Short mmCIF file of C-alpha atoms and ligand atoms in Angstrom, two decimals:
data_model
loop_
_atom_site.label_atom_id
_atom_site.label_comp_id
_atom_site.label_asym_id
_atom_site.label_seq_id
_atom_site.Cartn_x
_atom_site.Cartn_y
_atom_site.Cartn_z
CA MET A 284 85.56 66.27 92.79
CA THR A 285 88.45 67.71 93.82
CA VAL A 286 90.89 70.32 91.76
CA ALA A 287 93.58 67.26 90.95
CA GLU A 288 90.67 65.71 89.10
CA VAL A 289 89.82 68.54 86.92
CA GLY A 290 91.49 68.16 83.66
CA GLU A 291 94.52 65.64 84.80
CA ILE A 292 92.82 62.31 85.30
CA GLU A 293 90.84 61.65 81.71
CA PRO A 294 90.19 63.86 79.01
CA HIS A 295 86.56 65.14 79.62
CA ARG A 296 83.61 63.61 77.47
CA LEU A 297 80.01 65.26 76.19
CA LEU A 298 76.86 64.93 78.05
CA VAL A 299 74.38 63.98 75.25
CA GLY A 300 70.70 62.72 76.80
CA HIS A 301 71.64 60.96 79.96
CA GLU A 302 75.18 59.59 78.83
CA TRP A 303 78.80 60.77 79.25
CA VAL A 304 80.48 60.38 75.56
CA ASP A 305 83.01 60.73 73.28
CA SER A 306 83.08 63.24 70.60
CA LEU A 307 81.94 61.72 67.45
CA SER A 308 84.77 63.12 65.97
CA THR A 309 86.81 61.33 68.19
CA GLU A 310 89.18 64.87 68.24
CA THR A 311 90.71 66.81 71.60
CA PHE A 312 91.78 69.92 71.83
CA SER A 313 94.08 71.25 74.57
CA SER A 314 93.00 74.00 77.12
CA ILE A 315 95.48 76.23 77.92
CA ASP A 316 96.12 77.87 81.47
CA PRO A 317 97.13 81.37 80.79
CA TYR A 318 99.33 81.79 83.94
CA THR A 319 101.45 78.84 83.00
CA GLY A 320 101.17 78.70 79.62
CA LYS A 321 100.57 75.09 79.77
CA SER A 322 97.71 72.65 78.60
CA TRP A 323 96.00 71.04 81.44
CA ALA A 324 92.91 69.87 80.29
CA GLU A 325 91.70 67.89 77.06
CA ILE A 326 88.43 69.10 75.42
CA PRO A 327 86.38 67.03 73.03
CA ALA A 328 86.73 68.90 69.64
CA CYS A 329 82.86 68.52 68.38
CA GLY A 330 81.69 68.74 65.07
CA PRO A 331 78.19 69.47 63.46
CA GLU A 332 77.19 65.65 64.00
CA ASP A 333 77.53 66.00 67.74
CA VAL A 334 75.46 68.76 67.72
CA GLU A 335 72.85 67.12 65.74
CA ARG A 336 72.72 64.30 68.52
CA ALA A 337 72.88 67.04 71.48
CA VAL A 338 69.71 69.15 69.64
CA GLY A 339 68.11 65.60 68.72
CA ALA A 340 68.30 64.27 72.96
CA ALA A 341 67.09 67.91 74.05
CA ARG A 342 64.04 67.58 71.56
CA LEU A 343 63.43 64.22 72.70
CA ALA A 344 63.50 65.41 76.36
CA PHE A 345 60.99 68.41 75.33
CA ASP A 346 58.65 66.61 73.07
CA ASP A 347 58.38 63.38 74.70
CA GLY A 348 60.78 63.11 78.01
CA PRO A 349 59.37 62.98 81.59
CA TRP A 350 60.46 66.54 81.63
CA GLY A 351 57.76 67.85 80.21
CA LYS A 352 55.14 66.34 82.30
CA MET A 353 57.13 67.32 85.30
CA THR A 354 54.63 70.13 87.65
CA GLY A 355 56.47 73.74 87.94
CA ALA A 356 57.00 72.51 92.03
CA ASP A 357 58.93 69.75 90.66
CA ARG A 358 61.15 71.44 88.29
CA GLY A 359 61.72 74.44 90.78
CA ARG A 360 63.03 71.15 93.25
CA LEU A 361 65.38 69.72 91.19
CA ILE A 362 66.96 73.52 90.35
CA ARG A 363 67.20 73.78 94.15
CA ARG A 364 69.05 70.74 94.42
CA LEU A 365 71.26 71.70 91.87
CA ALA A 366 71.97 75.24 93.59
CA VAL A 367 73.06 73.25 96.72
CA LEU A 368 75.56 71.10 94.60
CA VAL A 369 77.02 74.29 92.69
CA ASP A 370 77.19 75.89 96.71
CA GLU A 371 78.96 72.20 97.42
CA ASN A 372 81.20 72.42 94.80
CA ALA A 373 82.28 75.98 94.37
CA GLU A 374 85.42 76.43 95.16
CA GLU A 375 86.37 73.64 92.27
CA LEU A 376 84.32 75.39 89.63
CA ALA A 377 86.33 78.61 90.72
CA VAL A 378 89.78 76.86 90.17
CA ALA A 379 88.58 75.51 86.79
CA GLU A 380 87.67 79.09 85.75
CA VAL A 381 90.70 80.86 87.26
CA ARG A 382 92.65 77.83 85.14
CA ASP A 383 90.75 78.05 81.98
CA ASN A 384 90.81 81.61 81.49
CA GLY A 385 93.06 82.91 84.14
CA LYS A 386 90.64 85.35 85.84
CA LEU A 387 91.54 85.74 89.54
CA LEU A 388 90.38 83.30 91.81
CA ARG A 389 88.93 86.06 94.45
CA GLU A 390 87.14 86.99 91.46
CA MET A 391 85.69 83.58 90.70
CA ARG A 392 85.11 82.79 94.08
CA GLY A 393 82.66 85.52 94.36
CA GLN A 394 80.79 84.26 91.40
CA MET A 395 80.68 80.91 92.01
CA GLU A 396 79.22 81.56 95.74
CA ALA A 397 76.60 84.15 93.99
CA LEU A 398 75.87 80.90 91.30
CA PRO A 399 73.64 79.04 93.76
CA ASN A 400 71.31 82.75 94.28
CA TYR A 401 70.38 82.52 90.26
CA TYR A 402 69.31 78.95 90.36
CA GLU A 403 67.53 79.45 93.76
CA TYR A 404 65.67 82.55 92.85
CA PHE A 405 64.50 81.17 89.38
CA SER A 406 63.51 77.95 91.40
CA GLY A 407 61.10 79.77 93.10
CA ALA A 408 59.53 80.99 90.12
CA ALA A 409 59.16 77.68 88.64
CA ASP A 410 55.92 76.79 90.32
CA LYS A 411 54.18 80.29 89.94
CA ILE A 412 54.41 80.77 86.56
CA GLY A 413 50.53 81.21 85.63
CA GLY A 414 48.87 83.31 83.00
CA ASP A 415 45.97 85.88 82.37
CA VAL A 416 42.37 85.86 82.02
CA ILE A 417 41.67 88.48 79.39
CA GLY A 418 38.54 90.51 79.96
CA SER A 419 37.38 90.54 76.46
CA SER A 420 35.07 93.02 74.53
CA LYS A 421 33.59 90.01 72.88
CA PRO A 422 30.63 88.32 75.10
CA ASN A 423 29.92 84.90 75.37
CA PHE A 424 33.51 84.27 75.64
CA PHE A 425 36.53 83.18 78.05
CA VAL A 426 39.63 84.17 76.95
CA TYR A 427 43.00 83.23 78.55
CA GLN A 428 46.44 82.96 78.01
CA LEU A 429 48.93 80.00 79.14
CA LEU A 430 52.76 80.74 79.38
CA GLU A 431 54.72 78.08 78.01
CA PRO A 432 58.19 76.85 77.76
CA VAL A 433 59.83 78.23 74.35
CA GLY A 434 60.99 74.71 73.62
CA VAL A 435 64.81 73.71 72.88
CA VAL A 436 67.62 76.39 73.61
CA GLY A 437 70.99 76.54 72.24
CA ALA A 438 73.11 78.75 75.01
CA ILE A 439 76.36 80.12 73.82
CA THR A 440 78.38 81.53 76.06
CA SER A 441 81.34 83.56 76.34
CA TRP A 442 84.84 82.85 78.08
CA ASN A 443 85.19 85.75 80.53
CA SER A 444 82.91 84.31 83.24
CA PRO A 445 81.46 80.80 81.79
CA LEU A 446 79.31 79.55 84.61
CA LEU A 447 77.53 82.53 85.35
CA ILE A 448 76.84 83.33 81.85
CA ALA A 449 75.41 80.50 81.62
CA ALA A 450 73.49 80.56 84.77
CA TYR A 451 72.01 83.97 83.57
CA LYS A 452 69.77 81.19 80.59
CA LEU A 453 70.12 78.09 82.54
CA ALA A 454 67.89 79.17 85.74
CA PRO A 455 65.23 81.06 84.01
CA GLY A 456 64.80 78.46 81.38
CA LEU A 457 64.79 75.48 83.26
CA ALA A 458 62.47 76.99 85.28
CA ALA A 459 60.20 77.72 82.56
CA GLY A 460 60.24 74.38 80.95
CA CYS A 461 62.55 74.50 78.18
CA THR A 462 65.59 71.95 77.37
CA PHE A 463 69.04 73.36 76.71
CA VAL A 464 71.90 72.31 74.39
CA LEU A 465 75.07 74.90 75.97
CA LYS A 466 77.96 75.63 74.21
CA PRO A 467 80.44 77.23 76.37
CA SER A 468 83.41 78.94 74.78
CA GLU A 469 86.55 76.79 73.31
CA HIS A 470 89.02 78.20 75.79
CA THR A 471 86.71 77.49 79.09
CA SER A 472 85.11 74.26 78.66
CA VAL A 473 86.00 72.28 81.82
CA SER A 474 83.76 74.31 84.34
CA THR A 475 80.81 73.45 82.16
CA ILE A 476 81.83 69.96 81.58
CA LEU A 477 82.11 69.91 85.85
CA PHE A 478 78.53 72.17 86.42
CA ALA A 479 77.09 69.52 83.66
CA ARG A 480 77.92 66.55 86.44
CA LEU A 481 75.86 68.26 88.86
CA VAL A 482 73.29 68.60 87.14
CA GLU A 483 72.84 65.30 86.39
CA GLU A 484 73.72 64.49 90.10
CA ALA A 485 70.86 66.68 90.69
CA GLY A 486 68.50 64.07 89.06
CA PHE A 487 67.33 66.07 85.86
CA PRO A 488 65.71 63.73 83.71
CA PRO A 489 68.08 63.38 80.50
CA GLY A 490 67.99 65.45 77.56
CA VAL A 491 67.25 68.36 79.93
CA LEU A 492 70.99 69.77 79.41
CA ASN A 493 73.17 68.71 77.11
CA VAL A 494 76.55 69.89 76.53
CA VAL A 495 78.85 70.40 73.42
CA THR A 496 82.44 71.81 73.17
CA GLY A 497 84.25 72.71 70.25
CA ASP A 498 84.88 75.96 67.82
CA GLY A 499 82.50 78.25 66.70
CA PRO A 500 82.63 77.35 63.12
CA ASN A 501 82.33 73.43 63.84
CA VAL A 502 79.87 73.78 67.23
CA GLY A 503 78.34 77.07 66.99
CA GLU A 504 77.49 77.66 63.82
CA PRO A 505 76.06 74.23 63.44
CA LEU A 506 73.75 74.70 66.39
CA VAL A 507 72.55 78.50 65.91
CA SER A 508 71.47 76.85 62.16
CA ASN A 509 69.81 73.83 63.46
CA PRO A 510 65.80 74.22 63.26
CA GLY A 511 65.26 72.12 65.91
CA VAL A 512 66.14 74.83 67.63
CA ASP A 513 63.82 77.28 69.07
CA LYS A 514 65.85 80.10 70.82
CA ILE A 515 68.81 80.92 71.06
CA ALA A 516 70.87 82.78 73.58
CA PHE A 517 73.97 84.35 73.02
CA THR A 518 76.96 86.00 75.40
CA GLY A 519 79.74 87.15 73.28
CA SER A 520 81.03 89.78 70.72
CA THR A 521 78.80 91.89 68.56
CA VAL A 522 80.41 90.79 65.96
CA THR A 523 79.42 86.79 66.11
CA GLY A 524 76.23 88.12 67.70
CA LYS A 525 75.27 89.58 64.10
CA ARG A 526 76.43 86.35 62.67
CA VAL A 527 74.11 84.18 65.17
CA ALA A 528 71.10 86.53 64.50
CA SER A 529 71.32 85.81 61.05
CA ALA A 530 71.55 82.41 60.84
CA ALA A 531 68.78 81.91 63.47
CA ALA A 532 66.86 83.78 61.36
CA SER A 533 66.76 81.04 58.88
CA HIS A 534 64.77 79.03 60.99
CA LEU A 535 63.06 81.67 62.47
CA ALA A 536 64.37 80.72 66.07
CA LYS A 537 64.10 83.24 69.12
CA VAL A 538 67.47 85.24 69.78
CA SER A 539 68.69 86.85 72.54
CA LEU A 540 71.72 88.44 73.01
CA GLU A 541 74.22 90.03 75.44
CA LEU A 542 76.86 91.78 73.34
CA GLY A 543 79.52 93.97 73.96
CA GLY A 544 80.05 97.33 75.01
CA LYS A 545 82.41 101.09 75.48
CA SER A 546 80.81 101.54 78.69
CA PRO A 547 81.05 105.54 79.97
CA ASN A 548 81.99 106.14 83.41
CA ILE A 549 81.39 109.80 84.16
CA VAL A 550 82.63 111.42 86.96
CA PHE A 551 81.37 114.98 87.97
CA ASP A 552 83.42 117.87 90.23
CA ASP A 553 80.75 117.22 92.92
CA ALA A 554 81.48 113.61 92.65
CA ASP A 555 82.71 111.76 95.97
CA LEU A 556 86.31 111.45 94.64
CA ASP A 557 87.34 108.75 96.83
CA ALA A 558 84.22 106.36 95.75
CA ALA A 559 84.54 107.47 92.00
CA THR A 560 88.26 106.79 91.92
CA SER A 561 87.40 103.30 93.41
CA GLY A 562 84.30 102.83 91.11
CA VAL A 563 86.79 103.97 87.97
CA ILE A 564 89.58 101.28 89.05
CA ALA A 565 87.11 98.60 89.25
CA GLY A 566 85.01 99.66 86.14
CA ILE A 567 87.94 98.71 83.81
CA PHE A 568 91.07 96.98 85.84
CA ALA A 569 89.02 94.21 87.71
CA ALA A 570 89.08 91.48 85.58
CA CYS A 571 91.64 92.76 83.75
CA GLY A 572 89.24 94.58 81.44
CA GLN A 573 87.95 91.47 80.02
CA SER A 574 84.05 92.22 81.29
CA CYS A 575 81.34 93.37 79.00
CA VAL A 576 80.55 96.09 81.25
CA ALA A 577 84.08 97.57 81.74
CA GLY A 578 83.86 101.07 82.20
CA SER A 579 86.56 101.91 79.45
CA ARG A 580 85.97 105.43 78.52
CA LEU A 581 86.28 108.03 81.65
CA LEU A 582 84.69 111.12 81.41
CA VAL A 583 85.61 113.40 83.46
CA GLN A 584 84.71 117.06 83.97
CA ARG A 585 87.42 119.23 82.77
CA SER A 586 87.74 121.26 86.21
CA VAL A 587 88.30 117.83 88.28
CA HIS A 588 90.65 116.17 85.69
CA ASP A 589 93.70 117.06 87.38
CA GLU A 590 92.70 115.36 90.75
CA LEU A 591 90.82 112.41 90.19
CA LEU A 592 93.46 111.44 87.29
CA SER A 593 96.48 111.59 89.59
CA ARG A 594 94.48 109.87 92.46
CA VAL A 595 93.38 106.76 89.69
CA VAL A 596 97.22 106.84 88.82
CA ASP A 597 98.49 106.43 92.28
CA ARG A 598 95.90 103.54 92.82
CA THR A 599 96.40 102.04 89.50
CA ALA A 600 100.60 102.23 90.27
CA ALA A 601 99.64 100.28 93.64
CA ILE A 602 98.09 97.38 91.97
CA THR A 603 99.17 93.53 92.37
CA ILE A 604 99.94 91.79 89.06
CA GLY A 605 100.69 88.26 89.04
CA ASN A 606 99.34 84.49 89.78
CA PRO A 607 95.51 84.69 89.30
CA LEU A 608 94.96 81.72 92.24
CA ASP A 609 96.91 84.06 94.59
CA LEU A 610 94.28 85.72 96.49
CA GLU A 611 96.75 89.08 97.44
CA THR A 612 96.89 89.05 93.34
CA GLU A 613 94.53 92.42 91.87
CA MET A 614 95.22 91.62 88.23
CA GLY A 615 96.03 88.22 86.27
CA PRO A 616 97.28 87.32 82.90
CA LEU A 617 94.46 87.99 80.05
CA ALA A 618 93.02 85.26 78.70
CA PHE A 619 94.65 83.82 75.91
CA GLN A 620 97.36 84.52 73.49
CA ALA A 621 94.90 85.78 70.28
CA HIS A 622 93.11 87.76 72.74
CA TYR A 623 96.60 89.63 74.11
CA ASP A 624 97.82 90.10 70.83
CA ARG A 625 94.29 91.78 69.64
CA VAL A 626 94.55 94.18 73.32
CA VAL A 627 98.22 95.00 72.77
CA SER A 628 97.16 96.18 69.12
CA PHE A 629 95.02 98.73 70.86
CA VAL A 630 97.81 100.47 72.86
CA ALA A 631 99.23 101.30 69.51
CA ALA A 632 96.41 102.52 67.96
CA GLY A 633 95.77 105.04 70.95
CA LEU A 634 99.61 106.15 70.02
CA GLU A 635 99.20 106.37 66.45
CA ASP A 636 95.83 108.38 66.94
CA GLY A 637 97.66 110.71 69.33
CA ALA A 638 95.88 110.14 72.75
CA GLU A 639 98.52 110.35 75.64
CA LEU A 640 99.90 107.16 77.63
CA ILE A 641 99.71 108.02 81.04
CA PHE A 642 100.35 104.80 82.53
CA GLY A 643 101.29 101.26 81.73
CA GLY A 644 101.55 100.02 78.07
CA LYS A 645 103.80 97.69 78.26
CA ARG A 646 104.66 93.93 79.83
CA PRO A 647 105.32 94.19 83.55
CA ASP A 648 109.15 94.48 84.25
CA HIS A 649 108.70 91.67 86.83
CA LEU A 650 106.60 89.30 84.57
CA PRO A 651 108.57 88.37 81.21
CA GLU A 652 106.67 85.20 80.81
CA GLY A 653 102.61 84.89 80.58
CA LEU A 654 100.26 86.92 78.80
CA PHE A 655 100.53 89.74 81.53
CA LEU A 656 99.79 93.47 80.54
CA GLU A 657 100.40 96.66 82.45
CA PRO A 658 97.24 98.31 83.38
CA THR A 659 97.55 101.00 81.17
CA ILE A 660 95.84 104.40 80.71
CA PHE A 661 95.03 107.00 78.34
CA ASP A 662 94.59 110.93 78.46
CA ARG A 663 93.65 113.35 76.01
CA VAL A 664 91.46 110.68 74.25
CA GLU A 665 89.11 112.04 71.26
CA ASN A 666 85.80 109.96 71.39
CA GLY A 667 86.14 109.45 67.91
CA MET A 668 89.53 107.35 68.06
CA ARG A 669 89.42 103.96 68.19
CA ILE A 670 90.62 103.43 71.35
CA ALA A 671 87.17 105.06 72.53
CA GLN A 672 85.41 103.77 69.98
CA GLU A 673 85.66 99.85 69.84
CA GLU A 674 85.68 97.32 72.86
CA ILE A 675 89.30 96.19 73.80
CA PHE A 676 88.16 94.11 76.95
CA GLY A 677 91.82 94.40 78.18
CA PRO A 678 92.81 97.00 80.72
CA VAL A 679 93.15 99.86 78.58
CA LEU A 680 90.93 103.29 80.25
CA SER A 681 90.80 106.18 77.79
CA VAL A 682 90.13 109.21 79.86
CA ILE A 683 88.10 111.98 77.75
CA SER A 684 87.44 115.59 79.05
CA PHE A 685 83.97 117.28 79.39
CA GLU A 686 82.77 120.83 80.57
CA ASP A 687 79.27 120.48 81.03
CA GLU A 688 76.44 118.40 81.91
CA ASP A 689 75.23 118.47 78.13
CA GLU A 690 78.40 117.50 77.02
CA ALA A 691 78.86 114.66 79.38
CA VAL A 692 75.67 112.97 77.91
CA ARG A 693 76.31 113.76 74.24
CA LEU A 694 79.74 111.50 74.45
CA ALA A 695 78.23 109.40 76.73
CA ASN A 696 75.93 108.39 73.78
CA ASP A 697 78.13 108.61 70.88
CA SER A 698 78.65 104.98 70.84
CA SER A 699 77.67 102.24 68.78
CA HIS A 700 77.49 100.13 72.01
CA GLY A 701 74.76 100.79 74.82
CA LEU A 702 75.76 98.06 77.70
CA ALA A 703 75.93 100.63 80.95
CA ALA A 704 77.08 103.26 82.55
CA GLY A 705 78.56 104.94 85.89
CA VAL A 706 77.26 108.34 87.19
CA TRP A 707 79.42 109.68 89.87
CA THR A 708 78.03 113.02 91.60
CA ARG A 709 76.34 114.31 94.84
CA ASP A 710 73.77 116.35 93.03
CA ILE A 711 70.47 113.69 92.78
CA GLN A 712 68.75 115.46 90.53
CA ARG A 713 71.56 115.55 88.01
CA GLY A 714 71.69 111.98 88.55
CA HIS A 715 68.31 111.00 87.37
CA ARG A 716 68.81 113.31 84.70
CA LEU A 717 71.81 111.48 83.54
CA ALA A 718 70.51 107.92 84.02
CA LYS A 719 67.26 108.88 82.03
CA ALA A 720 69.47 110.07 79.07
CA ILE A 721 72.13 108.01 78.47
CA GLN A 722 71.56 104.65 76.25
CA ALA A 723 72.32 101.84 78.40
CA GLY A 724 70.41 98.91 79.84
CA THR A 725 72.23 99.75 83.19
CA VAL A 726 72.70 102.97 84.49
CA TRP A 727 74.75 102.95 88.00
CA LEU A 728 74.89 106.04 90.36
CA ASN A 729 78.00 106.63 92.45
CA ALA A 730 78.61 102.74 92.07
CA TYR A 731 79.87 100.67 89.43
CA ARG A 732 80.01 96.75 88.39
CA MET A 733 76.94 95.77 90.41
CA VAL A 734 74.64 92.56 88.98
CA SER A 735 72.14 90.53 90.40
CA HIS A 736 70.34 87.50 90.15
CA ASP A 737 67.05 89.68 90.69
CA VAL A 738 68.07 92.55 88.45
CA PRO A 739 67.08 92.11 84.67
CA PHE A 740 70.56 93.25 82.58
CA GLY A 741 71.24 93.74 79.06
CA GLY A 742 71.93 95.66 76.45
CA TYR A 743 70.61 99.34 74.15
CA LYS A 744 71.97 99.45 70.64
CA SER A 745 74.66 97.05 69.44
CA SER A 746 75.23 95.66 72.79
CA GLY A 747 72.36 93.22 72.31
CA TYR A 748 68.62 92.59 72.77
CA GLY A 749 66.50 90.62 75.15
CA ARG A 750 67.32 91.06 79.39
CA GLU A 751 68.87 88.59 81.40
CA ASN A 752 67.89 88.16 85.25
CA GLY A 753 64.61 89.19 87.44
CA LEU A 754 61.28 87.78 86.21
CA GLU A 755 61.86 89.75 83.18
CA GLY A 756 64.48 87.21 82.30
CA LEU A 757 62.16 83.93 83.10
CA ARG A 758 59.65 86.11 80.13
CA GLU A 759 62.48 85.45 77.60
CA TYR A 760 61.84 81.69 77.85
CA GLN A 761 58.15 81.41 77.26
CA GLN A 762 56.11 82.28 74.80
CA THR A 763 52.50 82.83 75.19
CA LYS A 764 49.69 81.02 74.09
CA THR A 765 45.51 82.50 73.61
CA VAL A 766 42.62 79.88 74.37
CA TRP A 767 39.20 81.31 73.54
CA VAL A 768 36.51 79.41 75.09
CA GLU A 769 32.69 79.74 73.44
CA THR A 770 30.03 80.15 76.28
CA GLU A 771 27.06 80.14 75.00
CA GLY A 772 27.03 77.42 71.88
CA ILE A 773 26.00 80.08 69.16
CA VAL A 774 26.42 78.93 65.44
CA ARG A 775 28.19 81.48 63.77
CA ASP A 776 28.11 83.08 60.80
CA PRO A 777 31.20 81.48 59.08
CA PHE A 778 32.22 84.18 56.79
CA LYS A 779 32.39 87.04 59.71
CA LEU A 780 35.61 87.56 61.17
CA GLY A 781 35.28 87.54 65.31
P1 NDP B 18 83.15 85.54 70.50
O1 NDP B 18 81.74 86.51 70.07
O2 NDP B 18 84.53 85.66 70.02
O3 NDP B 18 81.79 84.40 71.36
C1 NDP B 18 81.12 84.46 72.17
C2 NDP B 18 80.80 82.62 71.98
O4 NDP B 18 80.43 82.25 70.67
C3 NDP B 18 81.92 81.28 71.97
O5 NDP B 18 81.23 80.78 72.64
C4 NDP B 18 82.15 81.12 70.62
O6 NDP B 18 82.74 79.96 70.30
C5 NDP B 18 81.18 81.70 69.94
N1 NDP B 18 81.33 81.62 68.50
C6 NDP B 18 82.04 81.96 67.89
N2 NDP B 18 81.84 82.14 66.29
C7 NDP B 18 80.38 81.75 66.57
C8 NDP B 18 79.73 81.58 65.20
N3 NDP B 18 79.63 82.12 64.13
N4 NDP B 18 77.95 81.23 65.47
C9 NDP B 18 77.77 80.74 66.83
N5 NDP B 18 79.09 80.71 68.14
C10 NDP B 18 79.96 81.22 67.47
O7 NDP B 18 82.87 86.28 72.12
P2 NDP B 18 83.83 86.14 73.21
O8 NDP B 18 84.15 84.70 73.77
O9 NDP B 18 85.29 86.55 73.10
O10 NDP B 18 83.67 86.95 74.39
C11 NDP B 18 83.95 88.22 74.72
C12 NDP B 18 82.75 89.17 73.96
O11 NDP B 18 81.48 88.82 75.17
C13 NDP B 18 83.11 90.70 74.51
O12 NDP B 18 82.41 91.32 72.96
C14 NDP B 18 81.98 90.45 75.62
O13 NDP B 18 81.28 91.98 76.03
C15 NDP B 18 80.89 89.62 75.18
N6 NDP B 18 80.26 89.61 76.51
C16 NDP B 18 78.94 90.26 76.73
C17 NDP B 18 77.96 89.92 78.16
C18 NDP B 18 77.12 90.89 77.97
O14 NDP B 18 76.25 90.16 79.25
N7 NDP B 18 75.95 91.74 77.37
C19 NDP B 18 78.55 89.41 78.92
C20 NDP B 18 80.47 89.04 78.73
C21 NDP B 18 80.74 89.18 77.70
P3 NDP B 18 84.27 79.68 70.26
O15 NDP B 18 85.01 80.94 71.47
O16 NDP B 18 84.81 78.52 70.93
O17 NDP B 18 85.05 80.35 69.14
#
């Protein structure tokens, strides 16, 4: 596949079972490139009937298809083949993501280069799925446990890193033996469709991966509510995550939720300020702040506030903003108009609530067109303000000062979210104390924005539940069956339990 092929030859189609089909609705919608503002691909606008068809294909593949009869080693081989194909097509997939969501090519290239690692890692786990023998206290019984796949998974992804987030779900889920119906965000469908072609090319049996495209109400909700779906693996906002959990409860589907964050990046006065400055910039201005782990609250010790802020502002002023496909660019546009309007509304909210705007806050002068916003820094933020409590998902940093360690911990935890946190200090004991005290699924000490296929990731509090990546991520796609084997041939009292 070449970049020219992506979206410019024909409208995309859906993968259902082993066939590329049109949506039953026959309608399409456009994917808008946020840099050019122009449509660059036509996507099928699916409806509930397409979801039903896709779930049926995934169900059939799970219950009756060759997939269920494959050994773990067979599944592992297919997943490894997929890893190779992803690697060979990494550049095209990266460009598709940039054109869909406007994130930097250098960021998306990095993600696509890492993507094969996810599939390779879990391909290696596929043939090592065992179980346990229980040393039961019941005499005359041999008891063991099997780890079986949960079944059909409805996977729903957000627009900010579509294929990486899909890999968090597909790689362990396929290794476990599940089948999938995958719904990408309507803003970023192309890379998922291109990826599905690679799954087909790798030789997966029909119905193991099905893709349905379209919006939340017409595709997401019917998928979550479909009783043929055994598990929902969702990445998105906390608001939608709550709706998803409640709809899945109607048929008791298992749920894992990777939701929003308002993560603190905490800098103490003994920190390496060069490293901390870089970590602060990475935390909020990388990916234009459109990152679930964005370090959107900078908690800085008062004694080092002026020094750190002057470094952060200097580096911010030097950020190159422009075309996301240009490798020199450090910040591109925001992903789509409604999101842009929402992010800009938080600049007004910060001013209204009395924070001090010390950098940015408007469209860059040299970019009169496109969804661009300057990197924006508010100082003198109180932790109760809207810009300190609500996830903005854009390049807006809220700076909050603290006096001592106790206050830093209190401020860090004074949030409904608990996804991630950064701590910058040269005092190793303090670092570990903070790591223990902070309520978040990930804490980085003297680093920020590190993720890996072999390290579990997920949220505390309203940042979600369940873990992705690492072997813990595999367990999300397995259920335990216990088997009791009577070994003595004894006839037992039928009216006595156990
Ligand atoms: P949304 O919650 O708006 O959407 C997420 C996905 O859910 C999209 O595919 C969306 O479809 C779909 N959807 C919308 N409504 C429903 C519904 N009622 N039922 C089922 N599915 C639905 O989030 P965004 O796409 O805007 O993503 C940004 C959010 O994702 C941020 O809050 C961010 O923090 C979070 N995120 C969390 C991560 C984590 O690992 N914790 C990682 C990355 C992002 P459509 O877009 O087509 O409407």
